[in-house]
Coordinates of C-alpha atoms in Angstrom, one line a residue:
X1 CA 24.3 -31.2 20.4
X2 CA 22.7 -34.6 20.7
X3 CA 20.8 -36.1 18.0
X4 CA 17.5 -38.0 19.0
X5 CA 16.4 -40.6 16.9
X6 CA 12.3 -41.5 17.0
X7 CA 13.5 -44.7 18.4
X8 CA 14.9 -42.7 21.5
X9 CA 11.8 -40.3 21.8
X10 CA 9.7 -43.0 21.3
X11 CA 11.5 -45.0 24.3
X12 CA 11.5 -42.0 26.1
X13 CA 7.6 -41.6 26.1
X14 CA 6.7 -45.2 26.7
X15 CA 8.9 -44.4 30.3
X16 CA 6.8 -41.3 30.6
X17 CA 3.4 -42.8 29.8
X18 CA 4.5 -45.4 32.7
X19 CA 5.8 -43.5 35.2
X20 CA 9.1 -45.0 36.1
X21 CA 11.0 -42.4 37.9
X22 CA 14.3 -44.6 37.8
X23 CA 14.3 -45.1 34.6
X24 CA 14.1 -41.7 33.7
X25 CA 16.3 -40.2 36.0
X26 CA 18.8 -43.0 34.1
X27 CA 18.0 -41.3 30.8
X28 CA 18.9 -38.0 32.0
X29 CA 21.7 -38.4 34.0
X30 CA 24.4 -38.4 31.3
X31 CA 22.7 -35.2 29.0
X32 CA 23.6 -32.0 29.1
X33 CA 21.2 -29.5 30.6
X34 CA 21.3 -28.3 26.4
X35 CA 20.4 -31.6 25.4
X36 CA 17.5 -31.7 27.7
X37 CA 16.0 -29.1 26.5
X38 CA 16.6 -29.7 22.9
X39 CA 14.6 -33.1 24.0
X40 CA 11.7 -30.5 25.5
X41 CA 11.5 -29.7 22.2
X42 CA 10.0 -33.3 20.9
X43 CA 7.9 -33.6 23.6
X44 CA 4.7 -32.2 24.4
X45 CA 3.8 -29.8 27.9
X46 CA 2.5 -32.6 30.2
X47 CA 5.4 -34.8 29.3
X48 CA 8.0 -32.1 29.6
X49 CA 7.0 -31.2 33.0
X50 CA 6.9 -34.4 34.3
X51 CA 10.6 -34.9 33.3
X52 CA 11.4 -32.0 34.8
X53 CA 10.2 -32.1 38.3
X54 CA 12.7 -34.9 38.1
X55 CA 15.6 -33.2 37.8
X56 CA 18.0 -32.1 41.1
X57 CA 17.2 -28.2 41.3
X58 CA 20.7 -27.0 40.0
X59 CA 20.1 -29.0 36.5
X60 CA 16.8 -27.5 36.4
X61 CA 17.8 -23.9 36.9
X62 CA 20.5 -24.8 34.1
X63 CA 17.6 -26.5 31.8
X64 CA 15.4 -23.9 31.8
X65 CA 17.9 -21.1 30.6
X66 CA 18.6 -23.2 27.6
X67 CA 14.6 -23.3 27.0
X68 CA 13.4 -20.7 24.0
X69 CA 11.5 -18.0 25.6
X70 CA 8.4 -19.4 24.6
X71 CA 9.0 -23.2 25.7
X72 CA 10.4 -21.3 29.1
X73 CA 7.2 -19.7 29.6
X74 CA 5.0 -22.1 28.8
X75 CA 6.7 -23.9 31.2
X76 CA 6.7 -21.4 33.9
X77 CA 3.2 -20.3 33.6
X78 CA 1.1 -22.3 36.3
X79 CA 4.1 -23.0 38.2
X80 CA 3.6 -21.6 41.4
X81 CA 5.9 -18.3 42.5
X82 CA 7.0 -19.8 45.2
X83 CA 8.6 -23.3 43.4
X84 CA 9.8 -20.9 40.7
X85 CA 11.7 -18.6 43.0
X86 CA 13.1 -21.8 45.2
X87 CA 13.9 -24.0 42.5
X88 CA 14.8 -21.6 39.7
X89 CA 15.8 -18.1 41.0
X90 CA 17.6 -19.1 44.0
X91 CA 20.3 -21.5 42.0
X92 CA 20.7 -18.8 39.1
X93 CA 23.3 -16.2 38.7
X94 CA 21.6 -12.8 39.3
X95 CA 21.8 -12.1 35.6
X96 CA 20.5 -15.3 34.4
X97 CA 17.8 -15.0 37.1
X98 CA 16.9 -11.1 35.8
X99 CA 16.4 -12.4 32.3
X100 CA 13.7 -15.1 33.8
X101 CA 12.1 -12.5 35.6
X102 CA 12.0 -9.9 32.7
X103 CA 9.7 -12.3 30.7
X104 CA 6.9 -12.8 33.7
X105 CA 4.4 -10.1 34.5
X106 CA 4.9 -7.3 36.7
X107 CA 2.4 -9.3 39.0
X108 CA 4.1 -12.6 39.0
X109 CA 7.8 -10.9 39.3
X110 CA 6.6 -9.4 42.8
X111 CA 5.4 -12.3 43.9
X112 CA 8.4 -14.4 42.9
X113 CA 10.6 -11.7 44.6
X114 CA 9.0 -12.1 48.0
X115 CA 9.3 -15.5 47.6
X116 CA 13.4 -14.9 47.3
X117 CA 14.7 -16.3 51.0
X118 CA 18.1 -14.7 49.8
X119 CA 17.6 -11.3 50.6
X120 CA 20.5 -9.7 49.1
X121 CA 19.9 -11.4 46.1
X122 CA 16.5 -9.9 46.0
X123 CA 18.1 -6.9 46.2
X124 CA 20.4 -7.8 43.6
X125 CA 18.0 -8.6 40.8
X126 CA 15.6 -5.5 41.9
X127 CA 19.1 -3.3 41.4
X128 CA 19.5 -5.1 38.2
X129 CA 16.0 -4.6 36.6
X130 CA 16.1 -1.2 37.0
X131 CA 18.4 -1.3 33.5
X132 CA 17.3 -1.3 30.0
X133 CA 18.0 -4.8 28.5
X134 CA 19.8 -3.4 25.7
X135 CA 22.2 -1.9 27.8
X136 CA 25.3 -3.5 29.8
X137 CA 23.5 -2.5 32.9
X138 CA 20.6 -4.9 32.1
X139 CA 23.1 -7.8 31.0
X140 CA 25.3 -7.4 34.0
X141 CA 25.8 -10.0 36.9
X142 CA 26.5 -9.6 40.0
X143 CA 28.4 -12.8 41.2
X144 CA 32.7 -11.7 41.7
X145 CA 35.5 -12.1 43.0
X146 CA 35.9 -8.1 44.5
X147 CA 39.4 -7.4 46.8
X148 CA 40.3 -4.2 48.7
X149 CA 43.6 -2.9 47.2
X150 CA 45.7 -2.2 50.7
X151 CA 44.7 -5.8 51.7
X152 CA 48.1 -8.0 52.2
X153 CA 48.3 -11.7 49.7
X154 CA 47.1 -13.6 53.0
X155 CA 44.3 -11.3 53.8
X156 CA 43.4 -11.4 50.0
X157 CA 43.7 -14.9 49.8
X158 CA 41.1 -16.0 52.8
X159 CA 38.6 -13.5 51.7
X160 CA 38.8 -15.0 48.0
X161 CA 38.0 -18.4 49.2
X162 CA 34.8 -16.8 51.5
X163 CA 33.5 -15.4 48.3
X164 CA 34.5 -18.4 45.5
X165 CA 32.3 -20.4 47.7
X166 CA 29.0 -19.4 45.8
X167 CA 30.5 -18.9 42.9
X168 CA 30.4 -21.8 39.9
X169 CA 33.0 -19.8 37.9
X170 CA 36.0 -17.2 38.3
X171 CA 37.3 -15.2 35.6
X172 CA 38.9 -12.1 37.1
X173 CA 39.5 -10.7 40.7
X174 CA 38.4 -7.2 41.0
X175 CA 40.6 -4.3 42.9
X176 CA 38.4 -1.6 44.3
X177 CA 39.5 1.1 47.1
X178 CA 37.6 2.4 50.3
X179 CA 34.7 3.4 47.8
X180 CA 34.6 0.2 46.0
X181 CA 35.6 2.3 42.7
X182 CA 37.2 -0.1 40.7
X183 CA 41.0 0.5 40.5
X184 CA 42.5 -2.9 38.9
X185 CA 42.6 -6.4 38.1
X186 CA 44.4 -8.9 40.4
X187 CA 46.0 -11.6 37.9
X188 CA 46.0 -15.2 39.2
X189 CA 49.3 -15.7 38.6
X190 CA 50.5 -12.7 41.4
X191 CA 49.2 -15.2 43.9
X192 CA 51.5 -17.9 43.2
X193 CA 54.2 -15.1 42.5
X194 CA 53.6 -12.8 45.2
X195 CA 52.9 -14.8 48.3
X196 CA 53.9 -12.1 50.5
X197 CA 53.2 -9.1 49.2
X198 CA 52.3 -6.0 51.5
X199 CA 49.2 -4.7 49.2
X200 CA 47.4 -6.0 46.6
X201 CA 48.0 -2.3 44.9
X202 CA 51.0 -2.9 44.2
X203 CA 50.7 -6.2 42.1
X204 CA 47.4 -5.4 40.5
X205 CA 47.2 -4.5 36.4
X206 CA 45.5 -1.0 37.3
X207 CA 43.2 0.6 34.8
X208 CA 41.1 -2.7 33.3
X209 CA 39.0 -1.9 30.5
X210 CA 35.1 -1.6 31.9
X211 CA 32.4 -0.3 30.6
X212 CA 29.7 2.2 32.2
X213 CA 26.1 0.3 32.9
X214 CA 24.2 2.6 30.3
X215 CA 26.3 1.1 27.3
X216 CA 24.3 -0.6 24.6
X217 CA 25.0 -4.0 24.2
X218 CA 26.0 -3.4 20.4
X219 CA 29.3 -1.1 22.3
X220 CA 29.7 -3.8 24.8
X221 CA 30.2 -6.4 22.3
X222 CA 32.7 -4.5 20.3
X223 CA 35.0 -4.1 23.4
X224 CA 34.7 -7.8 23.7
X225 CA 36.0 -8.5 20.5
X226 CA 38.7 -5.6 20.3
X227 CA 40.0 -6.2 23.9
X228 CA 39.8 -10.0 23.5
X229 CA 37.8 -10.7 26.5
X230 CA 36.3 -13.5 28.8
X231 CA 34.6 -11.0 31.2
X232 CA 33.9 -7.0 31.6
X233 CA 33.1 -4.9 34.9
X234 CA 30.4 -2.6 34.9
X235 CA 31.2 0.6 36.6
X236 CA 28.8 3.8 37.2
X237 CA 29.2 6.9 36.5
X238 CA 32.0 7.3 38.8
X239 CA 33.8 5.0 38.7
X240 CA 32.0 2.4 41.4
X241 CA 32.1 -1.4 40.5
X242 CA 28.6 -2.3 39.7
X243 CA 28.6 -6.1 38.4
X244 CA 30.5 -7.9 35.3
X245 CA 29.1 -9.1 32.1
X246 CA 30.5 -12.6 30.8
X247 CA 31.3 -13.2 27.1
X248 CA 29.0 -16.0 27.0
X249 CA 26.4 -13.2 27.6
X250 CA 27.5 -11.4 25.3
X251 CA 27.4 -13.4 22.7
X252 CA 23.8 -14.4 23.4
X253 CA 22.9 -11.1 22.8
X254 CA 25.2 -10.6 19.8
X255 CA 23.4 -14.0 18.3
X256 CA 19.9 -12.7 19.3
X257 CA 20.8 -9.3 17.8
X258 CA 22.2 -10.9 14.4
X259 CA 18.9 -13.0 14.0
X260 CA 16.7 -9.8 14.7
X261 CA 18.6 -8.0 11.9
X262 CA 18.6 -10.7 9.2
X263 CA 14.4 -10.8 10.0
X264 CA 14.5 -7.2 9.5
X265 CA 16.0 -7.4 6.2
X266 CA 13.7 -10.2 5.0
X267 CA 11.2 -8.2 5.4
X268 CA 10.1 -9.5 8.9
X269 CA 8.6 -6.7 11.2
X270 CA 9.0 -8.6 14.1
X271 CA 10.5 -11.7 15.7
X272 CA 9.6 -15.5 14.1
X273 CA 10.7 -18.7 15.2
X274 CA 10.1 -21.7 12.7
X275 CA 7.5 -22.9 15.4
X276 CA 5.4 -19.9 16.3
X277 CA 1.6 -20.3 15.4
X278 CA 0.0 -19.4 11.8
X279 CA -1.3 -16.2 13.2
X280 CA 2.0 -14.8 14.6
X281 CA 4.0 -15.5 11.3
X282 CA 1.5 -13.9 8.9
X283 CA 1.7 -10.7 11.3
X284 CA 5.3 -10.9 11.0
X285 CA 5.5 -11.0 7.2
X286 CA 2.2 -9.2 6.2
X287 CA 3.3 -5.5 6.7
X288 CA 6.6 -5.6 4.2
X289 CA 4.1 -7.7 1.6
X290 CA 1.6 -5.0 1.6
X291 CA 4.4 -2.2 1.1
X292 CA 5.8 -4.3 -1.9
X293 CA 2.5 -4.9 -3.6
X294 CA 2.1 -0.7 -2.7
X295 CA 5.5 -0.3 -5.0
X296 CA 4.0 -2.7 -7.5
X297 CA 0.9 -0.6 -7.8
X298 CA 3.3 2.8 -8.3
X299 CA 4.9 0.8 -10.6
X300 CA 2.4 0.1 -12.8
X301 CA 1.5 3.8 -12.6
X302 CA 4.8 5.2 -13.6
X303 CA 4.9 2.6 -16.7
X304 CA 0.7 3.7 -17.8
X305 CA 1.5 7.0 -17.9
X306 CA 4.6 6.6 -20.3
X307 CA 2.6 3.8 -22.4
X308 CA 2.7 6.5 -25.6
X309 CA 6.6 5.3 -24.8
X310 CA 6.2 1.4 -25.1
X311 CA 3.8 2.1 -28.3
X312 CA 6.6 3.7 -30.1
X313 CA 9.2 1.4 -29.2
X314 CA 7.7 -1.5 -27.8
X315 CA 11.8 -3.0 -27.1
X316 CA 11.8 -0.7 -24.4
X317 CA 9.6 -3.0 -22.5
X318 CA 12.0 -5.7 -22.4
X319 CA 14.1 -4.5 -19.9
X320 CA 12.1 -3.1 -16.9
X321 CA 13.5 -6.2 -14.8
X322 CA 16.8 -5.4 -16.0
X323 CA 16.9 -1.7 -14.8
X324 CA 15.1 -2.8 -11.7
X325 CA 17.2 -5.9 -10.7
X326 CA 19.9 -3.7 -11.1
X327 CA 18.9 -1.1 -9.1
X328 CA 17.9 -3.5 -6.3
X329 CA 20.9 -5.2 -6.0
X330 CA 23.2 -2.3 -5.9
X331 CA 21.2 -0.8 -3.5
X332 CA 21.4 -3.7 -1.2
X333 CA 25.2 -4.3 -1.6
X334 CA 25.7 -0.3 -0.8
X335 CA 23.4 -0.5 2.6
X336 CA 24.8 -3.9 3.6
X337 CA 28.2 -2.6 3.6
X338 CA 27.5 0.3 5.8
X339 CA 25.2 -1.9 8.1
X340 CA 28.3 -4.0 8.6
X341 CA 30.9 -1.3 9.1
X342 CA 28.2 0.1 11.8
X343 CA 27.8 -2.7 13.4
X344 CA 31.3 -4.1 13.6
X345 CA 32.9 -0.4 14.3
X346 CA 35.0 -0.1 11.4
X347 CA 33.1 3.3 10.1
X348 CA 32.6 6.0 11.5
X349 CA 29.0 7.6 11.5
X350 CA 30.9 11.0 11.1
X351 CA 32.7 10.1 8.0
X352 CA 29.2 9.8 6.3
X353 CA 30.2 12.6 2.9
X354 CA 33.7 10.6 2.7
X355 CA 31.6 7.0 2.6
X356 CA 29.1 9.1 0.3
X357 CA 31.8 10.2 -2.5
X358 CA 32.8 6.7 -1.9
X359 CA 30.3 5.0 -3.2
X360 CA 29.6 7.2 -5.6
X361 CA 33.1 6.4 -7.1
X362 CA 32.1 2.7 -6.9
X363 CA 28.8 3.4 -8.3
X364 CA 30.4 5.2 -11.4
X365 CA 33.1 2.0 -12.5
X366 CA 30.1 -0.2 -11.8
X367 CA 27.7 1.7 -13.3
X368 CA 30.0 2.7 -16.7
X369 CA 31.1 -0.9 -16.9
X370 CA 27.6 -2.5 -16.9
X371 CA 26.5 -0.1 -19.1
X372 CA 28.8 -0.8 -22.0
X373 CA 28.3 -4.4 -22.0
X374 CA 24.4 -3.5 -22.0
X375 CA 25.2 -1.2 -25.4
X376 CA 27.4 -3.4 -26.9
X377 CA 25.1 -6.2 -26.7
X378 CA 21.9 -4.0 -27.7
X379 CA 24.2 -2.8 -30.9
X380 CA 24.4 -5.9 -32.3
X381 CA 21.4 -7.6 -31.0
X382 CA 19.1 -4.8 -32.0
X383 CA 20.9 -3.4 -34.7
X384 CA 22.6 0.1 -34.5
X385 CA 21.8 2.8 -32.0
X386 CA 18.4 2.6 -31.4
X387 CA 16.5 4.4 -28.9
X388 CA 16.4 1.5 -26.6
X389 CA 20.3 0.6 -27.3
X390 CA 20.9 4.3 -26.2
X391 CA 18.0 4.7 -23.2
X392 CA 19.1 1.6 -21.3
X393 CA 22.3 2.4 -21.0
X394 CA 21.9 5.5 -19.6
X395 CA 19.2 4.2 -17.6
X396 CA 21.6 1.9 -16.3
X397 CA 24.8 4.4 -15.4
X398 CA 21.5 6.8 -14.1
X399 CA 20.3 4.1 -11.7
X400 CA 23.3 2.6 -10.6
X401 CA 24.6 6.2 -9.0
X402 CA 21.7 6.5 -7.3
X403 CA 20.9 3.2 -6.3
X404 CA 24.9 3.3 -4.9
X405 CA 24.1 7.0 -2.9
X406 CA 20.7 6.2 -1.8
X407 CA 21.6 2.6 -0.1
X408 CA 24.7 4.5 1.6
X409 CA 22.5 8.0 2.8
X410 CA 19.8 5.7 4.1
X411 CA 21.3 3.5 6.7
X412 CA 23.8 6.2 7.7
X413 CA 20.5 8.5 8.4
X414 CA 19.1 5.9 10.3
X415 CA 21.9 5.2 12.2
X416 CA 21.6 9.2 13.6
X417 CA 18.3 8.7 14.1
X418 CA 19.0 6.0 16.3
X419 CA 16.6 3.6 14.2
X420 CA 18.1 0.0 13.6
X421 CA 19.8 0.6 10.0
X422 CA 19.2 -3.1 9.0
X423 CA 16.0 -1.6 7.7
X424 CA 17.8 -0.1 4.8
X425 CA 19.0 -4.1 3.8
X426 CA 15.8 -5.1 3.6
X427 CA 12.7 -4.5 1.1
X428 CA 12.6 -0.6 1.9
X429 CA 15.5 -0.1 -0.1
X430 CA 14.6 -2.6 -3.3
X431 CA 11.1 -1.3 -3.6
X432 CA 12.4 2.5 -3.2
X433 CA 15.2 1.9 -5.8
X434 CA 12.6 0.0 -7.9
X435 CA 10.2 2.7 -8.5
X436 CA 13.1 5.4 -9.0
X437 CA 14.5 3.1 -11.2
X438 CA 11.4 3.0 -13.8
X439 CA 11.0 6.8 -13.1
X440 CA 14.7 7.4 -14.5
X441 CA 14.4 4.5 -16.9
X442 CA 11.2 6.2 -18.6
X443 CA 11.9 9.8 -18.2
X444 CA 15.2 9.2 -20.3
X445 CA 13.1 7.2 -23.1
X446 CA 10.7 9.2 -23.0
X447 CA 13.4 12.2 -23.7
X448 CA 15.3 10.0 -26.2
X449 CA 12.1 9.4 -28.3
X450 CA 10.6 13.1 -27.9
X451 CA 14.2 14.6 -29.2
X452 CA 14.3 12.2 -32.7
X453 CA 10.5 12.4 -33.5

């Protein structure tokens, strides 16, 4: 990525402020359509747009996909449907040119589809919008190299080149039969080889790994990354080639889907860029705030009700963060192992009791172990074995096992529910483990101190 210095930005205005077309077009013409937009970026609206009705239509189609979502639609909003569906749409790929169209309003996506000259790429991106984002369906393109298995090498060959003409890259050359079900996957290298075969059948690698168009992305992504892949067909239900999805794609998604996750676990409810307005980042944030200062408030509950506790022993006191630092943090590791094993495949949402006892056992070592240092450093700091000395670590052990149980069962449950289980990284597992922790904490003090008076 390109670093611009104020120097540069500032060079960069004055040409804007004065209008010299050739010098701009100069500035642009060795940047990367990234770069340009990561220059967007410094600038404001009006001097944004006038750079861009600068640029030769194919770098502007390019540009704009590397926008944010909002800079993208700030810029697209009084564009006219017709200059967005000649300039833009028509020099995208029909996926590329889906997610453009997903963001507009249903009002301005029919008017930029009839504004499409292109009319089976119209038909394309209608096809293609009929799919739920999240699914491969919805991330699919439609731009391939597709060959008809009892075509000969020659045959094969010439129509390649008709189709490669439109194309700006080729990963893979499709096989399908008299139905267009997808049967195989035509290696480069065959043509070199195999000048003169009879049929493509019989040189193709049959059976390629594909993937139907309902899959979520999350399953799409995983095959990526097990099969070692630059690019996936899409099939239907039986069997039909539908489109391919592109790795590059994928990763997008994977990236988007990562960032919406760690938000989630901050405590974010919803989407925030560093840049959105005042407004949109205190909506964001304010929901998990009010839930914490909820478990604050039951916090302070649970410990006035057991103040008869604190008056008889008033050491007790000293370790509430202790007992619910501890509880929070076990918690968290517990649900962010899960969350990972979910999300990269490694476990298994039916082995939920085996991952259970398996925490459990992790929870009792951890648990024991913290728990003795804890009583052998209350023994000599507080002298013999006091209530406290006794209370915490059994507090301790008490909170660990659950905290260890509780951060496993929640994800695990979300995960059947079909609820993103990120949640369970996040503040709804510290404040949960929080409060149960002073419960236990106090209900075992409370015990120690009733049993010796």
């Amino acid at each position: 990525m390109k670093e611009f210095t104020e120097e540069y930005l500032d060079n960069i205005r004055a040409i804007i402020a004065a209008r010299e077309d050739d010098a701009a077009h100069r500035e642009l013409a060795d940047l990367h359509p990234a770069d340009i937009a990561e220059l967007y970026k410094d600038l404001d609206l009006e001097e944004a747009e006038y750079l861009y009705q600068l640029l030769d239509d194919d770098t502007a189609a390019d540009v704009l996909m590397e926008l944010d979502e909002d800079d993208r639609r700030k810029l697209l909003h009084d564009m006219p449907a017709e200059k967005i569906a000649k300039q833009f749409i028509d020099h995208l790929e029909t996926d590329d040119a889906v997610d453009i169209i997903q963001e507009l309003d249903e009002e301005d996506r029919d008017k930029i589809l009839s504004h499409i000259d292109d009319v089976e790429q119209a038909g394309d991106i209608i096809d293609l919008l009929k799919y739920d984002e999240d699914t491969a369906g919805g991330l699919m393109g439609t731009e391939m190299i597709v060959v008809n298995e009892n075509w000969s090498m020659p045959e094969c060959i010439k129509q390649m080149r008709m189709q490669a003409e439109d194309m700006d890259e080729i990963y893979y050359v499709y096989v399908v039969d008299n139905d267009y079900r997808l049967r195989g996957v035509l290696p480069l290298k065959e043509l070199i080889t195999h000048p003169s075969v009879s049929k493509i059948k019989h040189v193709m690698e049959a059976d390629p790994v594909s993937v139907k168009a309902e899959t979520p992305i999350d399953d799409v992504a995983l095959d990526f990354e097990k099969y070692d892949l630059v690019a996936m067909p899409v099939v239907d239900s039986i069997g039909r080639l539908l489109g391919r999805i592109t790795v590059d794609d994928v990763m997008d998604q994977v990236r988007e889907s990562t960032e919406r996750d760690y938000q989630l676990a901050s405590g974010l409810s919803s989407d925030v860029e560093s840049d959105d307005t005042l407004f949109t980042q205190t909506k964001a944030r304010l929901p998990w705030l009010l839930i914490g200062m909820v478990g604050g408030i039951c916090n302070s509950v649970i410990l006035g009700n057991f103040e008869s506790g604190f008056t008889a022993d008033p050491t007790l006191a000293l370790f509430i963060p202790l007992i619910g630092g501890t509880g929070g943090n076990v918690g968290t590791q517990s649900s962010a192992i899960v969350v990972q094993g979910l999300a990269n495949g490694s476990m298994d949402i039916r082995n939920s009791f085996t991952q259970l006892m398996k925490e459990l056992g992790v929870g009792l070592i951890n648990g024991a172990i913290i728990s003795l240092l804890v009583f052998v450093y209350n023994y000599f700091k507080l002298g013999g074995a006091q209530v406290t000395t006794v209370s915490v670590s059994l507090s301790l052990l008490a909170v660990v096992l659950f905290a260890s149980v509780f951060g496993t069962f929640v994800p695990l449950t979300l995960e059947r529910l079909k609820i993103d289980p990120a949640l369970a990284t996040g503040p709804f597992i510290s404040i949960t483990n929080d409060i149960i922790g002073m419960v236990i904490y106090m209900s075992i003090s409370t015990m120690l101190l009733t049993s010796l008076a």
